[in-house]
Amino acid sequence: MKKTRIIYDRAFKEKAVQLSFERTNISELARELGVTAPQLYKWRKEYEEFGQGSFPGNGNLKQTPEQERISELERKLKDA
């Protein structure tokens, strides 16, 4: 039997990460949310690395605010 892939939206992931920082037992929180503990740790790591640029969605690059600014300036320079 094939498992279907569940896609979580950005708001869910951000709330899960916030809760994971408040709680001491990550495994219990993961069970409550219906995700695996390694997935929750992965989301935490991504959030710590990229901050507000985390969880951009399918096909979008994860970038730090500085990288976003550089990309924006490069696009403007290319258009000019």
XYZ file of C-alpha atoms in Angstrom:
80
model
C 0.000 0.000 0.000
C 1.369 3.366 -1.028
C 1.504 6.256 1.440
C 0.270 9.590 0.199
C 2.525 12.560 0.748
C 1.074 15.216 3.018
C 1.978 18.806 2.225
C 1.817 21.180 5.177
C 1.325 24.900 4.655
C 3.718 27.556 5.882
C 1.510 28.663 8.797
C 1.314 25.111 10.158
C 5.074 24.659 9.978
C 5.786 27.998 11.648
C 3.329 27.271 14.466
C 4.801 23.775 14.916
C 8.305 25.253 15.169
C 7.159 27.846 17.719
C 5.528 25.143 19.818
C 8.647 22.979 19.585
C 10.723 25.749 21.149
C 8.201 26.108 23.987
C 7.911 22.384 24.753
C 10.533 20.069 26.189
C 9.258 16.803 24.705
C 9.497 17.089 20.907
C 8.360 13.506 20.277
C 5.112 14.066 22.148
C 4.462 17.307 20.284
C 5.155 15.583 16.957
C 2.592 12.887 17.780
C 0.021 15.547 18.742
C 0.575 17.358 15.439
C 0.590 14.190 13.362
C 4.141 14.566 12.051
C 7.341 12.682 12.751
C 9.906 13.977 15.226
C 12.687 14.058 12.587
C 10.438 16.171 10.348
C 9.844 18.609 13.189
C 13.592 18.835 13.862
C 14.155 19.479 10.139
C 11.646 22.327 10.195
C 13.323 23.788 13.296
C 16.742 23.672 11.651
C 15.405 25.322 8.501
C 13.684 28.038 10.539
C 16.864 28.721 12.525
C 18.889 28.986 9.312
C 16.520 31.019 7.123
C 14.168 32.718 9.625
C 11.255 34.380 7.838
C 12.531 33.034 4.497
C 11.744 29.486 5.610
C 9.093 27.337 3.965
C 8.758 29.343 0.733
C 6.649 26.736 -1.069
C 7.163 24.519 -4.087
C 9.650 25.781 -6.640
C 10.786 28.781 -4.610
C 14.293 29.130 -3.226
C 15.009 29.302 0.489
C 16.979 32.464 1.019
C 18.150 34.541 3.927
C 16.987 38.190 3.897
C 20.407 39.239 2.608
C 20.234 36.726 -0.248
C 16.733 37.949 -1.147
C 18.002 41.535 -1.265
C 20.930 40.546 -3.498
C 18.616 38.633 -5.855
C 16.258 41.599 -6.043
C 19.100 43.999 -6.844
C 20.490 41.635 -9.474
C 17.062 41.483 -11.156
C 16.806 45.267 -11.170
C 20.317 45.570 -12.596
C 19.477 43.027 -15.309
C 16.316 44.967 -16.260
C 18.161 48.293 -16.418
